[in-house]
Amino acid sequence: MSIPLNLLPAHWYWVATVLYGLLLVHLIRRAPWVRLKDKAKLNAYLGTCVMLMVLWWIKTPLLPGTEYHYLGTTLLTLMFGWRLAMAGMSFVLAASALNGEIDALNYPLNALIMGLVPVMVSHGILKASERFLPPNFFVYVFLAGYWGAALAMVCAVLAAWAVLWAGGAYSFAVLADRYFPLLVLLAIPEGMITGMLIAMMAVFRPAWVSTFDDNRYLNGR
């Protein structure tokens, strides 16, 4: 789902660079890096990022800017919180840049669309479930995990399409006729994979999932 360099006006990429720069400053100053001092959590963090790097190379051969792959942003968000998740997505995108899939100038735009948008959607759904729904294990897995990942994918895709349409890369008719029906097909596997992984880790490796609280989701406190 990476947007190539030649599809949008140049100033779009420069605006995205400024916004991403501000985001990086915030992450450097406010991200809970202390969590990664634990060797097991650091290995889990790096291992998850490497897994996503590999999965991102498996994508559908569609029009430039409309290729799709497993995102994994919800997985990172639930495991490490939104700030470390955004930092992890930046690492994954850096691997794509080193692989020649994106350039330095369109890196920030892709980081905002494929990283910040789905990460914040995942974070918002988690916080909404914590506030409005009972503290239940299945609520966490199915809403924050499954549906959070599915909706995060949908929002990231819609954000990419909105940018491509507003930037004049493709007409709305082309995007609507060819790719809107794919949203469900993209959201379901994203949700299923993330939901299963989160459920397994919450049971067998709860220390890896920083947003999972045993007292809240198992004891109802």
PDB file of C-alpha atoms in Angstrom:
ATOM      1  CA  MET A   1       0.000   0.000   0.000  1.00  0.00           C
ATOM      2  CA  SER A   2       3.010   2.268  -0.386  1.00  0.00           C
ATOM      3  CA  ILE A   3       2.422   5.440  -2.416  1.00  0.00           C
ATOM      4  CA  PRO A   4       5.144   5.936  -5.057  1.00  0.00           C
ATOM      5  CA  LEU A   5       7.023   9.192  -5.438  1.00  0.00           C
ATOM      6  CA  ASN A   6       5.619  10.212  -8.822  1.00  0.00           C
ATOM      7  CA  LEU A   7       1.874   9.952  -8.146  1.00  0.00           C
ATOM      8  CA  LEU A   8       1.319  13.129  -6.118  1.00  0.00           C
ATOM      9  CA  PRO A   9       2.436  16.772  -6.272  1.00  0.00           C
ATOM     10  CA  ALA A  10       5.840  17.356  -4.682  1.00  0.00           C
ATOM     11  CA  HIS A  11       4.541  19.649  -1.940  1.00  0.00           C
ATOM     12  CA  TRP A  12       2.404  16.815  -0.551  1.00  0.00           C
ATOM     13  CA  TYR A  13       5.550  14.877   0.269  1.00  0.00           C
ATOM     14  CA  TRP A  14       7.192  17.905   1.889  1.00  0.00           C
ATOM     15  CA  VAL A  15       4.171  18.577   4.097  1.00  0.00           C
ATOM     16  CA  ALA A  16       4.175  14.915   5.135  1.00  0.00           C
ATOM     17  CA  THR A  17       7.890  15.208   5.922  1.00  0.00           C
ATOM     18  CA  VAL A  18       7.282  18.098   8.312  1.00  0.00           C
ATOM     19  CA  LEU A  19       4.402  16.269  10.041  1.00  0.00           C
ATOM     20  CA  TYR A  20       6.401  13.079  10.349  1.00  0.00           C
ATOM     21  CA  GLY A  21       9.368  14.996  11.714  1.00  0.00           C
ATOM     22  CA  LEU A  22       7.182  16.433  14.487  1.00  0.00           C
ATOM     23  CA  LEU A  23       5.896  12.937  15.207  1.00  0.00           C
ATOM     24  CA  LEU A  24       9.436  11.578  15.463  1.00  0.00           C
ATOM     25  CA  VAL A  25      10.372  14.282  17.971  1.00  0.00           C
ATOM     26  CA  HIS A  26       7.365  13.288  20.069  1.00  0.00           C
ATOM     27  CA  LEU A  27       8.247   9.579  19.876  1.00  0.00           C
ATOM     28  CA  ILE A  28      11.859  10.156  20.843  1.00  0.00           C
ATOM     29  CA  ARG A  29      10.832  12.236  23.854  1.00  0.00           C
ATOM     30  CA  ARG A  30       7.698  10.395  25.033  1.00  0.00           C
ATOM     31  CA  ALA A  31       7.857   6.764  23.917  1.00  0.00           C
ATOM     32  CA  PRO A  32       8.308   4.349  26.862  1.00  0.00           C
ATOM     33  CA  TRP A  33      11.706   3.081  25.736  1.00  0.00           C
ATOM     34  CA  VAL A  34      12.350   1.820  29.263  1.00  0.00           C
ATOM     35  CA  ARG A  35      10.054  -1.128  28.542  1.00  0.00           C
ATOM     36  CA  LEU A  36      12.603  -2.441  26.067  1.00  0.00           C
ATOM     37  CA  LYS A  37      15.306  -2.697  28.723  1.00  0.00           C
ATOM     38  CA  ASP A  38      13.824  -6.088  29.532  1.00  0.00           C
ATOM     39  CA  LYS A  39      15.627  -8.547  27.246  1.00  0.00           C
ATOM     40  CA  ALA A  40      12.554 -10.715  26.637  1.00  0.00           C
ATOM     41  CA  LYS A  41      10.403  -7.725  25.648  1.00  0.00           C
ATOM     42  CA  LEU A  42      13.161  -6.336  23.441  1.00  0.00           C
ATOM     43  CA  ASN A  43      13.455  -9.672  21.636  1.00  0.00           C
ATOM     44  CA  ALA A  44       9.680  -9.802  21.211  1.00  0.00           C
ATOM     45  CA  TYR A  45       9.667  -6.235  19.854  1.00  0.00           C
ATOM     46  CA  LEU A  46      12.470  -6.816  17.372  1.00  0.00           C
ATOM     47  CA  GLY A  47      11.091 -10.212  16.392  1.00  0.00           C
ATOM     48  CA  THR A  48       7.667  -8.749  15.665  1.00  0.00           C
ATOM     49  CA  CYS A  49       9.200  -5.976  13.556  1.00  0.00           C
ATOM     50  CA  VAL A  50      11.257  -8.487  11.559  1.00  0.00           C
ATOM     51  CA  MET A  51       8.159 -10.646  11.021  1.00  0.00           C
ATOM     52  CA  LEU A  52       6.278  -7.637   9.656  1.00  0.00           C
ATOM     53  CA  MET A  53       9.208  -6.732   7.403  1.00  0.00           C
ATOM     54  CA  VAL A  54       8.951 -10.173   5.794  1.00  0.00           C
ATOM     55  CA  LEU A  55       5.152 -10.116   5.530  1.00  0.00           C
ATOM     56  CA  TRP A  56       5.203  -6.677   3.912  1.00  0.00           C
ATOM     57  CA  TRP A  57       7.151  -8.106   0.983  1.00  0.00           C
ATOM     58  CA  ILE A  58       4.165 -10.365   0.191  1.00  0.00           C
ATOM     59  CA  LYS A  59       1.688  -8.083  -1.544  1.00  0.00           C
ATOM     60  CA  THR A  60      -0.956  -8.045  -4.255  1.00  0.00           C
ATOM     61  CA  PRO A  61       0.145  -6.838  -7.743  1.00  0.00           C
ATOM     62  CA  LEU A  62      -2.353  -3.999  -8.299  1.00  0.00           C
ATOM     63  CA  LEU A  63      -1.978  -0.418  -9.512  1.00  0.00           C
ATOM     64  CA  PRO A  64       0.908   1.578  -7.984  1.00  0.00           C
ATOM     65  CA  GLY A  65      -0.123   2.826  -4.568  1.00  0.00           C
ATOM     66  CA  THR A  66      -2.930   0.259  -4.208  1.00  0.00           C
ATOM     67  CA  GLU A  67      -0.957  -2.891  -3.434  1.00  0.00           C
ATOM     68  CA  TYR A  68      -1.940  -4.522  -0.177  1.00  0.00           C
ATOM     69  CA  HIS A  69      -0.300  -6.655   2.473  1.00  0.00           C
ATOM     70  CA  TYR A  70      -0.735  -7.571   6.130  1.00  0.00           C
ATOM     71  CA  LEU A  71      -0.184  -4.419   8.195  1.00  0.00           C
ATOM     72  CA  GLY A  72       0.284  -5.685  11.744  1.00  0.00           C
ATOM     73  CA  THR A  73      -0.144  -2.248  13.306  1.00  0.00           C
ATOM     74  CA  THR A  74      -2.811  -3.423  15.739  1.00  0.00           C
ATOM     75  CA  LEU A  75      -0.580  -6.287  16.838  1.00  0.00           C
ATOM     76  CA  LEU A  76       2.251  -3.885  17.670  1.00  0.00           C
ATOM     77  CA  THR A  77      -0.117  -1.413  19.327  1.00  0.00           C
ATOM     78  CA  LEU A  78      -1.617  -4.002  21.664  1.00  0.00           C
ATOM     79  CA  MET A  79       1.781  -5.494  22.451  1.00  0.00           C
ATOM     80  CA  PHE A  80       3.720  -2.290  23.126  1.00  0.00           C
ATOM     81  CA  GLY A  81       1.399   0.719  23.133  1.00  0.00           C
ATOM     82  CA  TRP A  82       0.857   3.214  20.349  1.00  0.00           C
ATOM     83  CA  ARG A  83       4.146   5.111  20.630  1.00  0.00           C
ATOM     84  CA  LEU A  84       6.413   2.062  20.444  1.00  0.00           C
ATOM     85  CA  ALA A  85       4.117   0.642  17.785  1.00  0.00           C
ATOM     86  CA  MET A  86       4.632   3.754  15.650  1.00  0.00           C
ATOM     87  CA  ALA A  87       8.384   3.518  16.182  1.00  0.00           C
ATOM     88  CA  GLY A  88       8.240  -0.133  15.124  1.00  0.00           C
ATOM     89  CA  MET A  89       6.304   0.727  11.977  1.00  0.00           C
ATOM     90  CA  SER A  90       8.988   3.283  11.182  1.00  0.00           C
ATOM     91  CA  PHE A  91      11.603   0.522  11.412  1.00  0.00           C
ATOM     92  CA  VAL A  92       9.530  -1.696   9.120  1.00  0.00           C
ATOM     93  CA  LEU A  93       9.204   1.102   6.572  1.00  0.00           C
ATOM     94  CA  ALA A  94      12.940   1.744   6.809  1.00  0.00           C
ATOM     95  CA  ALA A  95      13.464  -1.864   5.726  1.00  0.00           C
ATOM     96  CA  SER A  96      11.176  -1.233   2.751  1.00  0.00           C
ATOM     97  CA  ALA A  97      13.271   1.828   1.892  1.00  0.00           C
ATOM     98  CA  LEU A  98      16.481  -0.183   2.058  1.00  0.00           C
ATOM     99  CA  ASN A  99      14.826  -2.775  -0.171  1.00  0.00           C
ATOM    100  CA  GLY A 100      14.156  -0.073  -2.767  1.00  0.00           C
ATOM    101  CA  GLU A 101      10.362  -0.143  -2.472  1.00  0.00           C
ATOM    102  CA  ILE A 102      10.080   3.476  -1.321  1.00  0.00           C
ATOM    103  CA  ASP A 103      12.300   6.546  -1.571  1.00  0.00           C
ATOM    104  CA  ALA A 104      13.454   8.934   1.116  1.00  0.00           C
ATOM    105  CA  LEU A 105      11.002  11.658   0.047  1.00  0.00           C
ATOM    106  CA  ASN A 106       7.857   9.498   0.115  1.00  0.00           C
ATOM    107  CA  TYR A 107       8.903   7.639   3.282  1.00  0.00           C
ATOM    108  CA  PRO A 108       7.169  10.130   5.661  1.00  0.00           C
ATOM    109  CA  LEU A 109       3.883  10.065   3.732  1.00  0.00           C
ATOM    110  CA  ASN A 110       3.801   6.282   3.770  1.00  0.00           C
ATOM    111  CA  ALA A 111       4.717   6.252   7.460  1.00  0.00           C
ATOM    112  CA  LEU A 112       1.744   8.471   8.251  1.00  0.00           C
ATOM    113  CA  ILE A 113      -0.717   6.458   6.155  1.00  0.00           C
ATOM    114  CA  MET A 114       0.477   2.912   6.889  1.00  0.00           C
ATOM    115  CA  GLY A 115       1.695   3.633  10.400  1.00  0.00           C
ATOM    116  CA  LEU A 116       0.054   6.529  12.214  1.00  0.00           C
ATOM    117  CA  VAL A 117      -3.495   6.105  10.858  1.00  0.00           C
ATOM    118  CA  PRO A 118      -3.956   2.402  11.717  1.00  0.00           C
ATOM    119  CA  VAL A 119      -1.996   2.710  14.965  1.00  0.00           C
ATOM    120  CA  MET A 120      -4.236   5.511  16.228  1.00  0.00           C
ATOM    121  CA  VAL A 121      -7.379   3.654  15.109  1.00  0.00           C
ATOM    122  CA  SER A 122      -6.208   0.585  17.038  1.00  0.00           C
ATOM    123  CA  HIS A 123      -5.365   2.704  20.088  1.00  0.00           C
ATOM    124  CA  GLY A 124      -8.735   4.459  19.949  1.00  0.00           C
ATOM    125  CA  ILE A 125     -10.694   1.202  19.748  1.00  0.00           C
ATOM    126  CA  LEU A 126      -8.733  -0.222  22.683  1.00  0.00           C
ATOM    127  CA  LYS A 127      -9.407   2.850  24.829  1.00  0.00           C
ATOM    128  CA  ALA A 128     -13.098   2.884  23.856  1.00  0.00           C
ATOM    129  CA  SER A 129     -13.480  -0.784  24.810  1.00  0.00           C
ATOM    130  CA  GLU A 130     -11.791  -0.136  28.147  1.00  0.00           C
ATOM    131  CA  ARG A 131     -14.104   2.760  28.911  1.00  0.00           C
ATOM    132  CA  PHE A 132     -17.470   1.535  27.680  1.00  0.00           C
ATOM    133  CA  LEU A 133     -17.365  -2.280  27.789  1.00  0.00           C
ATOM    134  CA  PRO A 134     -16.970  -4.779  30.632  1.00  0.00           C
ATOM    135  CA  PRO A 135     -13.441  -6.030  31.434  1.00  0.00           C
ATOM    136  CA  ASN A 136     -13.657  -9.350  29.651  1.00  0.00           C
ATOM    137  CA  PHE A 137     -11.002 -11.456  27.908  1.00  0.00           C
ATOM    138  CA  PHE A 138     -13.178 -12.032  24.849  1.00  0.00           C
ATOM    139  CA  VAL A 139     -13.981  -8.330  24.570  1.00  0.00           C
ATOM    140  CA  TYR A 140     -10.251  -7.642  24.475  1.00  0.00           C
ATOM    141  CA  VAL A 141      -9.475 -10.317  21.867  1.00  0.00           C
ATOM    142  CA  PHE A 142     -12.453  -9.827  19.559  1.00  0.00           C
ATOM    143  CA  LEU A 143     -12.925  -6.073  19.789  1.00  0.00           C
ATOM    144  CA  ALA A 144      -9.434  -4.689  20.392  1.00  0.00           C
ATOM    145  CA  GLY A 145      -7.709  -7.541  18.547  1.00  0.00           C
ATOM    146  CA  TYR A 146      -9.935  -8.771  15.719  1.00  0.00           C
ATOM    147  CA  TRP A 147     -12.151  -5.777  14.996  1.00  0.00           C
ATOM    148  CA  GLY A 148      -9.439  -3.300  15.899  1.00  0.00           C
ATOM    149  CA  ALA A 149      -7.138  -4.791  13.278  1.00  0.00           C
ATOM    150  CA  ALA A 150      -9.901  -5.039  10.665  1.00  0.00           C
ATOM    151  CA  LEU A 151     -10.985  -1.414  11.133  1.00  0.00           C
ATOM    152  CA  ALA A 152      -7.380  -0.232  11.233  1.00  0.00           C
ATOM    153  CA  MET A 153      -6.782  -1.850   7.830  1.00  0.00           C
ATOM    154  CA  VAL A 154      -9.961  -0.290   6.416  1.00  0.00           C
ATOM    155  CA  CYS A 155      -9.019   3.172   7.685  1.00  0.00           C
ATOM    156  CA  ALA A 156      -5.472   2.903   6.343  1.00  0.00           C
ATOM    157  CA  VAL A 157      -6.754   1.839   2.923  1.00  0.00           C
ATOM    158  CA  LEU A 158      -9.360   4.622   2.857  1.00  0.00           C
ATOM    159  CA  ALA A 159      -6.709   7.159   3.875  1.00  0.00           C
ATOM    160  CA  ALA A 160      -4.441   5.988   1.056  1.00  0.00           C
ATOM    161  CA  TRP A 161      -7.283   6.135  -1.445  1.00  0.00           C
ATOM    162  CA  ALA A 162      -8.295   9.598  -0.253  1.00  0.00           C
ATOM    163  CA  VAL A 163      -4.739  10.855  -0.751  1.00  0.00           C
ATOM    164  CA  LEU A 164      -4.476   9.257  -4.194  1.00  0.00           C
ATOM    165  CA  TRP A 165      -7.832  10.702  -5.247  1.00  0.00           C
ATOM    166  CA  ALA A 166      -7.230  14.181  -3.793  1.00  0.00           C
ATOM    167  CA  GLY A 167      -3.768  14.260  -5.346  1.00  0.00           C
ATOM    168  CA  GLY A 168      -5.152  13.434  -8.786  1.00  0.00           C
ATOM    169  CA  ALA A 169      -3.419  10.057  -9.091  1.00  0.00           C
ATOM    170  CA  TYR A 170      -6.643   8.140  -9.774  1.00  0.00           C
ATOM    171  CA  SER A 171     -10.264   9.113 -10.233  1.00  0.00           C
ATOM    172  CA  PHE A 172     -12.817   8.271  -7.578  1.00  0.00           C
ATOM    173  CA  ALA A 173     -14.642   6.056 -10.071  1.00  0.00           C
ATOM    174  CA  VAL A 174     -11.563   3.898 -10.650  1.00  0.00           C
ATOM    175  CA  LEU A 175     -10.941   3.445  -6.933  1.00  0.00           C
ATOM    176  CA  ALA A 176     -14.608   2.800  -6.151  1.00  0.00           C
ATOM    177  CA  ASP A 177     -15.306   0.367  -8.992  1.00  0.00           C
ATOM    178  CA  ARG A 178     -12.122  -1.666  -8.720  1.00  0.00           C
ATOM    179  CA  TYR A 179     -11.099  -1.603  -5.092  1.00  0.00           C
ATOM    180  CA  PHE A 180     -13.951  -0.814  -2.702  1.00  0.00           C
ATOM    181  CA  PRO A 181     -15.187  -4.440  -2.884  1.00  0.00           C
ATOM    182  CA  LEU A 182     -11.732  -5.555  -1.722  1.00  0.00           C
ATOM    183  CA  LEU A 183     -12.064  -3.825   1.645  1.00  0.00           C
ATOM    184  CA  VAL A 184     -13.842  -6.771   3.266  1.00  0.00           C
ATOM    185  CA  LEU A 185     -11.361  -9.234   1.774  1.00  0.00           C
ATOM    186  CA  LEU A 186      -8.504  -7.166   3.215  1.00  0.00           C
ATOM    187  CA  ALA A 187     -10.063  -6.567   6.615  1.00  0.00           C
ATOM    188  CA  ILE A 188     -11.046 -10.151   7.430  1.00  0.00           C
ATOM    189  CA  PRO A 189      -7.570 -11.760   7.230  1.00  0.00           C
ATOM    190  CA  GLU A 190      -6.001  -8.765   8.988  1.00  0.00           C
ATOM    191  CA  GLY A 191      -8.436  -9.209  11.845  1.00  0.00           C
ATOM    192  CA  MET A 192      -8.191 -12.998  11.978  1.00  0.00           C
ATOM    193  CA  ILE A 193      -4.388 -13.115  12.037  1.00  0.00           C
ATOM    194  CA  THR A 194      -4.108 -10.365  14.633  1.00  0.00           C
ATOM    195  CA  GLY A 195      -6.904 -11.766  16.795  1.00  0.00           C
ATOM    196  CA  MET A 196      -5.366 -15.244  16.868  1.00  0.00           C
ATOM    197  CA  LEU A 197      -1.881 -13.958  17.652  1.00  0.00           C
ATOM    198  CA  ILE A 198      -3.109 -11.677  20.429  1.00  0.00           C
ATOM    199  CA  ALA A 199      -5.225 -14.454  21.946  1.00  0.00           C
ATOM    200  CA  MET A 200      -2.281 -16.862  21.987  1.00  0.00           C
ATOM    201  CA  MET A 201       0.109 -14.310  23.453  1.00  0.00           C
ATOM    202  CA  ALA A 202      -2.400 -13.180  26.085  1.00  0.00           C
ATOM    203  CA  VAL A 203      -2.679 -16.809  27.224  1.00  0.00           C
ATOM    204  CA  PHE A 204       0.894 -18.056  26.863  1.00  0.00           C
ATOM    205  CA  ARG A 205       3.020 -14.873  26.896  1.00  0.00           C
ATOM    206  CA  PRO A 206       0.982 -12.154  28.644  1.00  0.00           C
ATOM    207  CA  ALA A 207       4.174 -10.268  29.541  1.00  0.00           C
ATOM    208  CA  TRP A 208       4.604  -9.507  25.824  1.00  0.00           C
ATOM    209  CA  VAL A 209       1.219  -7.720  25.648  1.00  0.00           C
ATOM    210  CA  SER A 210       1.562  -4.492  27.597  1.00  0.00           C
ATOM    211  CA  THR A 211      -2.117  -3.514  27.138  1.00  0.00           C
ATOM    212  CA  PHE A 212      -3.374  -6.815  28.582  1.00  0.00           C
ATOM    213  CA  ASP A 213      -4.023  -6.628  32.321  1.00  0.00           C
ATOM    214  CA  ASP A 214      -4.648  -9.975  34.059  1.00  0.00           C
ATOM    215  CA  ASN A 215      -6.575  -8.358  36.888  1.00  0.00           C
ATOM    216  CA  ARG A 216      -8.844  -6.515  34.477  1.00  0.00           C
ATOM    217  CA  TYR A 217      -9.514  -9.093  31.790  1.00  0.00           C
ATOM    218  CA  LEU A 218      -9.305 -12.330  33.798  1.00  0.00           C
ATOM    219  CA  ASN A 219     -10.413 -11.293  37.279  1.00  0.00           C
ATOM    220  CA  GLY A 220     -12.725  -8.452  36.221  1.00  0.00           C
ATOM    221  CA  ARG A 221     -11.146  -5.907  38.556  1.00  0.00           C
TER     222      ARG A 221
END
